[in-house]
Amino acid sequence: MTLAATRGRFLTFEGIDGAGKSTHIGYVTDLLKDAGKTVVSSREPGGTPLGEKLRDLLLHEKMHLETEALLMFASRREHIAQVIEPALARGDWVLSDRFTDASFAYQGGGRGMDRTKMEALEHWVHPLLQPDLTLLFDVPLAVARERLDATRALDKFEQEQADFFEKVRNEYLRRAAQFPGRIVVIDSTQSIDAVRADLRAALEKWL
Ligand code: TYD
C-alpha cells in the first residue's frame, strides 16, 4: 500500500462557544470506533503537556492580540509535531476540538487581527496539513449564550460581548463559504437526533 493509502484522517470541530460542539464530538468518536477506526481525540489550544500550559495562559491572562495569536500557533506547532502527524502516519484518525479555523475566527474575525498575518502563521506552522473534514456547529448568538450561561463559569473568551461572537460566527461562515469542500456547516439549533443524522451524512463515505 502507498503511504497516502495508509495515512489516517484529520477531522476538526469548530463553532462559537456554546454552539454544542463538545456534546457531539463523543458521538462522532463512537461512530468512527464502531466503523473500526482507531481514534485519537485532542483539542486546541492544548493537546500536549506544553500546549495545556499555554491553554491555561490563553484562557485566563489578558495579552496583546498578536501575542494571543502567536501562542495559539505555538500550541498548534507542538500539537502537530507531538500528536497529529505521528497519529496520521500510524493510520489513526485524529479528532481535534478546534484548529486553525478557530484562530481565523477568534483572533481574526473577533479581535480583528489582519488576515494576511494569520495566513502567514498558517503557512509557517502547517504549510501542507489541512483537515480532511471540518464540522462547523452553527447557532445564533442568543442560543449559544443561553447554553453557556446555563452550564459553567466563563473563561476569558466566553466573557466577551455579543458583537465579538457575531464577528467570530461571521468569520466561521465566511470560511465555510470559502472552503465548501472541507467545511460542513451543521445547524446546531436542531434536536440532538437531527444533528446526529447530519453528522452521519457528513461522514458517510468513511463509515
Ligand atoms: P473551547 O474549545 O470552547 O473549550 P471549552 O469547551 O473547554 O471551553 O475553548 C477554547 C477557547 O479558545 C475558545 O473560546 C476559542 C479559543 N480559541 C481561539 O481564540 N483561537 C484558537 O486558535 C483556538 C484553537 C481557540
Tab-separated table of C-alpha atoms and ligand atoms in Angstrom:
chain	number	residue	atom	x	y	z
A	1	MET	CA	0.000	0.000	0.000
A	2	THR	CA	1.144	3.550	-0.635
A	3	LEU	CA	1.826	5.982	2.172
A	4	ALA	CA	-1.209	8.039	1.110
A	5	ALA	CA	-3.432	4.969	1.337
A	6	THR	CA	-2.353	4.153	4.885
A	7	ARG	CA	-2.373	7.712	6.209
A	8	GLY	CA	-5.122	8.467	8.730
A	9	ARG	CA	-7.715	11.205	8.516
A	10	PHE	CA	-7.840	14.558	10.301
A	11	LEU	CA	-11.216	15.883	11.484
A	12	THR	CA	-11.750	19.182	13.277
A	13	PHE	CA	-14.709	20.579	15.218
A	14	GLU	CA	-15.485	24.276	15.301
A	15	GLY	CA	-18.130	26.777	16.360
A	16	ILE	CA	-18.697	29.701	18.694
A	17	ASP	CA	-18.629	28.977	22.427
A	18	GLY	CA	-21.936	27.366	23.373
A	19	ALA	CA	-22.668	26.012	19.876
A	20	GLY	CA	-22.740	22.467	21.250
A	21	LYS	CA	-19.659	21.009	19.625
A	22	SER	CA	-18.459	19.237	22.794
A	23	THR	CA	-21.744	17.319	23.010
A	24	HIS	CA	-21.281	15.929	19.527
A	25	ILE	CA	-17.577	15.038	19.482
A	26	GLY	CA	-18.283	11.978	21.620
A	27	TYR	CA	-20.912	10.797	19.159
A	28	VAL	CA	-18.555	11.138	16.162
A	29	THR	CA	-15.848	9.285	18.116
A	30	ASP	CA	-18.261	6.391	18.756
A	31	LEU	CA	-19.376	6.296	15.109
A	32	LEU	CA	-15.793	6.045	13.895
A	33	LYS	CA	-14.781	3.466	16.501
A	34	ASP	CA	-17.812	1.354	15.557
A	35	ALA	CA	-16.597	1.573	11.957
A	36	GLY	CA	-13.269	0.076	13.089
A	37	LYS	CA	-11.135	3.227	13.127
A	38	THR	CA	-8.508	3.977	15.750
A	39	VAL	CA	-9.385	7.428	17.073
A	40	VAL	CA	-7.116	9.954	18.784
A	41	SER	CA	-9.095	12.757	20.450
A	42	SER	CA	-7.411	16.041	21.164
A	43	ARG	CA	-8.012	19.757	21.482
A	44	GLU	CA	-6.632	23.242	20.886
A	45	PRO	CA	-5.266	25.228	22.429
A	46	GLY	CA	-3.732	22.243	24.230
A	47	GLY	CA	-3.332	18.632	23.235
A	48	THR	CA	0.214	18.273	24.650
A	49	PRO	CA	1.659	18.974	28.129
A	50	LEU	CA	3.207	22.252	26.889
A	51	GLY	CA	0.066	23.108	24.929
A	52	GLU	CA	-2.083	22.663	28.033
A	53	LYS	CA	0.150	25.150	29.902
A	54	LEU	CA	-0.277	27.596	27.025
A	55	ARG	CA	-4.039	26.964	27.109
A	56	ASP	CA	-4.155	27.947	30.748
A	57	LEU	CA	-2.418	31.242	29.926
A	58	LEU	CA	-4.543	31.852	26.834
A	59	LEU	CA	-7.853	31.278	28.570
A	60	HIS	CA	-7.097	33.328	31.678
A	61	GLU	CA	-4.498	36.041	31.023
A	62	LYS	CA	-5.060	39.294	29.218
A	63	MET	CA	-2.443	39.823	26.487
A	64	HIS	CA	-1.756	41.669	23.257
A	65	LEU	CA	-3.783	40.366	20.340
A	66	GLU	CA	-0.705	39.255	18.407
A	67	THR	CA	0.743	37.518	21.483
A	68	GLU	CA	-2.523	35.610	21.694
A	69	ALA	CA	-2.336	34.590	18.030
A	70	LEU	CA	1.326	33.575	18.311
A	71	LEU	CA	0.682	31.453	21.405
A	72	MET	CA	-2.262	29.756	19.672
A	73	PHE	CA	0.061	28.827	16.824
A	74	ALA	CA	2.867	27.846	19.237
A	75	SER	CA	0.485	25.420	20.918
A	76	ARG	CA	-0.559	24.192	17.458
A	77	ARG	CA	3.040	23.666	16.325
A	78	GLU	CA	3.659	21.401	19.312
A	79	HIS	CA	0.337	19.607	18.809
A	80	ILE	CA	1.112	18.863	15.155
A	81	ALA	CA	4.630	17.591	15.957
A	82	GLN	CA	3.766	15.530	19.036
A	83	VAL	CA	0.259	14.273	18.308
A	84	ILE	CA	-1.300	14.958	14.917
A	85	GLU	CA	1.463	13.986	12.482
A	86	PRO	CA	2.569	10.825	14.333
A	87	ALA	CA	-1.056	9.657	14.625
A	88	LEU	CA	-1.818	10.293	10.941
A	89	ALA	CA	1.390	8.492	9.963
A	90	ARG	CA	0.242	5.454	12.009
A	91	GLY	CA	-3.045	5.482	10.101
A	92	ASP	CA	-5.108	6.730	13.069
A	93	TRP	CA	-7.966	9.197	12.907
A	94	VAL	CA	-7.304	12.472	14.696
A	95	LEU	CA	-10.294	14.383	16.047
A	96	SER	CA	-9.355	17.869	17.213
A	97	ASP	CA	-11.690	20.095	19.187
A	98	ARG	CA	-10.695	23.287	17.270
A	99	PHE	CA	-7.765	24.022	14.926
A	100	THR	CA	-6.660	26.899	12.679
A	101	ASP	CA	-10.192	27.925	11.632
A	102	ALA	CA	-10.623	28.992	15.283
A	103	SER	CA	-7.628	31.341	15.008
A	104	PHE	CA	-9.098	32.937	11.888
A	105	ALA	CA	-12.496	33.207	13.589
A	106	TYR	CA	-11.443	34.421	17.071
A	107	GLN	CA	-8.175	36.309	16.589
A	108	GLY	CA	-9.001	37.325	13.001
A	109	GLY	CA	-12.782	37.859	12.985
A	110	GLY	CA	-13.409	38.511	16.685
A	111	ARG	CA	-10.337	40.561	17.572
A	112	GLY	CA	-9.612	41.977	14.121
A	113	MET	CA	-6.123	40.651	13.531
A	114	ASP	CA	-5.040	41.194	9.956
A	115	ARG	CA	-5.912	38.178	7.824
A	116	THR	CA	-2.623	38.218	5.917
A	117	LYS	CA	-0.755	37.832	9.228
A	118	MET	CA	-2.953	34.867	10.124
A	119	GLU	CA	-2.247	33.339	6.719
A	120	ALA	CA	1.486	33.848	7.228
A	121	LEU	CA	1.301	31.946	10.530
A	122	GLU	CA	-0.744	29.193	8.930
A	123	HIS	CA	1.769	28.824	6.091
A	124	TRP	CA	4.634	28.784	8.554
A	125	VAL	CA	3.190	26.273	11.023
A	126	HIS	CA	1.384	23.882	8.676
A	127	PRO	CA	2.072	24.659	5.013
A	128	LEU	CA	0.755	21.305	3.813
A	129	LEU	CA	-1.533	19.989	6.540
A	130	GLN	CA	-5.275	20.772	6.396
A	131	PRO	CA	-8.182	18.923	7.999
A	132	ASP	CA	-9.841	16.349	5.726
A	133	LEU	CA	-13.168	17.478	7.159
A	134	THR	CA	-14.235	20.306	9.463
A	135	LEU	CA	-17.603	20.161	11.200
A	136	LEU	CA	-18.766	23.684	11.979
A	137	PHE	CA	-21.545	23.783	14.597
A	138	ASP	CA	-23.546	26.908	13.941
A	139	VAL	CA	-26.140	28.603	16.142
A	140	PRO	CA	-27.408	32.162	16.532
A	141	LEU	CA	-25.681	34.041	19.343
A	142	ALA	CA	-28.678	34.140	21.649
A	143	VAL	CA	-28.903	30.350	21.679
A	144	ALA	CA	-25.178	29.943	22.344
A	145	ARG	CA	-25.311	32.481	25.185
A	146	GLU	CA	-28.204	30.713	26.859
A	147	ARG	CA	-26.364	27.376	26.715
A	148	LEU	CA	-23.144	28.861	28.101
A	149	ASP	CA	-24.809	30.709	30.956
A	150	ALA	CA	-26.631	27.537	31.949
A	151	THR	CA	-23.571	25.334	32.101
A	152	ARG	CA	-20.453	26.857	33.600
A	153	ALA	CA	-18.123	29.559	34.896
A	154	LEU	CA	-16.952	31.527	31.873
A	155	ASP	CA	-13.326	31.783	30.662
A	156	LYS	CA	-11.695	34.856	29.056
A	157	PHE	CA	-13.195	34.271	25.618
A	158	GLU	CA	-16.613	33.298	26.894
A	159	GLN	CA	-16.853	36.597	28.779
A	160	GLU	CA	-16.681	38.573	25.538
A	161	GLN	CA	-19.685	40.601	24.398
A	162	ALA	CA	-22.248	39.715	21.748
A	163	ASP	CA	-20.630	41.762	18.965
A	164	PHE	CA	-17.378	39.784	19.407
A	165	PHE	CA	-19.213	36.471	18.926
A	166	GLU	CA	-21.166	37.866	15.987
A	167	LYS	CA	-17.842	38.623	14.282
A	168	VAL	CA	-16.441	35.194	15.222
A	169	ARG	CA	-19.519	33.480	13.807
A	170	ASN	CA	-19.437	35.544	10.621
A	171	GLU	CA	-15.795	34.675	10.019
A	172	TYR	CA	-16.523	30.951	10.524
A	173	LEU	CA	-19.369	31.192	7.994
A	174	ARG	CA	-17.189	33.160	5.573
A	175	ARG	CA	-14.577	30.405	5.732
A	176	ALA	CA	-17.243	27.733	5.234
A	177	ALA	CA	-18.221	29.520	2.011
A	178	GLN	CA	-14.549	29.811	1.018
A	179	PHE	CA	-13.804	26.104	1.633
A	180	PRO	CA	-17.073	24.315	0.851
A	181	GLY	CA	-15.340	21.002	0.134
A	182	ARG	CA	-13.760	20.853	3.583
A	183	ILE	CA	-16.105	22.672	5.977
A	184	VAL	CA	-19.600	21.284	6.587
A	185	VAL	CA	-21.947	23.612	8.469
A	186	ILE	CA	-24.164	21.773	10.961
A	187	ASP	CA	-27.321	23.597	12.097
A	188	SER	CA	-26.863	23.163	15.813
A	189	THR	CA	-30.269	24.636	16.755
A	190	GLN	CA	-31.788	21.290	15.718
A	191	SER	CA	-32.565	18.433	18.101
A	192	ILE	CA	-29.657	16.202	19.075
A	193	ASP	CA	-31.081	13.394	16.898
A	194	ALA	CA	-31.285	15.670	13.855
A	195	VAL	CA	-27.713	16.882	14.382
A	196	ARG	CA	-26.576	13.251	14.663
A	197	ALA	CA	-28.261	12.447	11.342
A	198	ASP	CA	-26.373	15.349	9.732
A	199	LEU	CA	-23.113	14.086	11.247
A	200	ARG	CA	-23.692	10.579	9.869
A	201	ALA	CA	-24.371	12.090	6.444
A	202	ALA	CA	-21.174	14.165	6.577
A	203	LEU	CA	-19.116	11.090	7.498
A	204	GLU	CA	-20.968	8.624	5.288
A	205	LYS	CA	-18.165	7.950	2.836
A	206	TRP	CA	-15.923	6.801	5.693
A	207	LEU	CA	-18.366	4.703	7.734
B	1	TYD	P1	-13.287	25.673	23.876
B	1	TYD	O1	-12.779	24.891	22.720
B	1	TYD	O2	-14.613	26.300	23.710
B	1	TYD	O3	-13.175	24.731	25.105
B	1	TYD	P2	-14.210	24.544	26.291
B	1	TYD	O4	-15.415	23.939	25.614
B	1	TYD	O5	-13.473	23.635	27.213
B	1	TYD	O6	-14.439	25.925	26.850
B	1	TYD	O7	-12.280	26.806	24.394
B	1	TYD	C1	-11.201	27.246	23.739
B	1	TYD	C2	-11.279	28.740	23.573
B	1	TYD	O8	-10.122	29.162	22.847
B	1	TYD	C3	-12.491	29.186	22.754
B	1	TYD	O9	-13.113	30.276	23.397
B	1	TYD	C4	-11.901	29.659	21.448
B	1	TYD	C5	-10.482	29.998	21.773
B	1	TYD	N1	-9.552	29.788	20.651
B	1	TYD	C6	-9.055	30.887	19.955
B	1	TYD	O10	-9.401	32.032	20.279
B	1	TYD	N2	-8.167	30.694	18.930
B	1	TYD	C7	-7.726	29.455	18.565
B	1	TYD	O11	-6.899	29.309	17.624
B	1	TYD	C8	-8.246	28.330	19.292
B	1	TYD	C9	-7.800	26.948	18.926
B	1	TYD	C10	-9.158	28.532	20.327
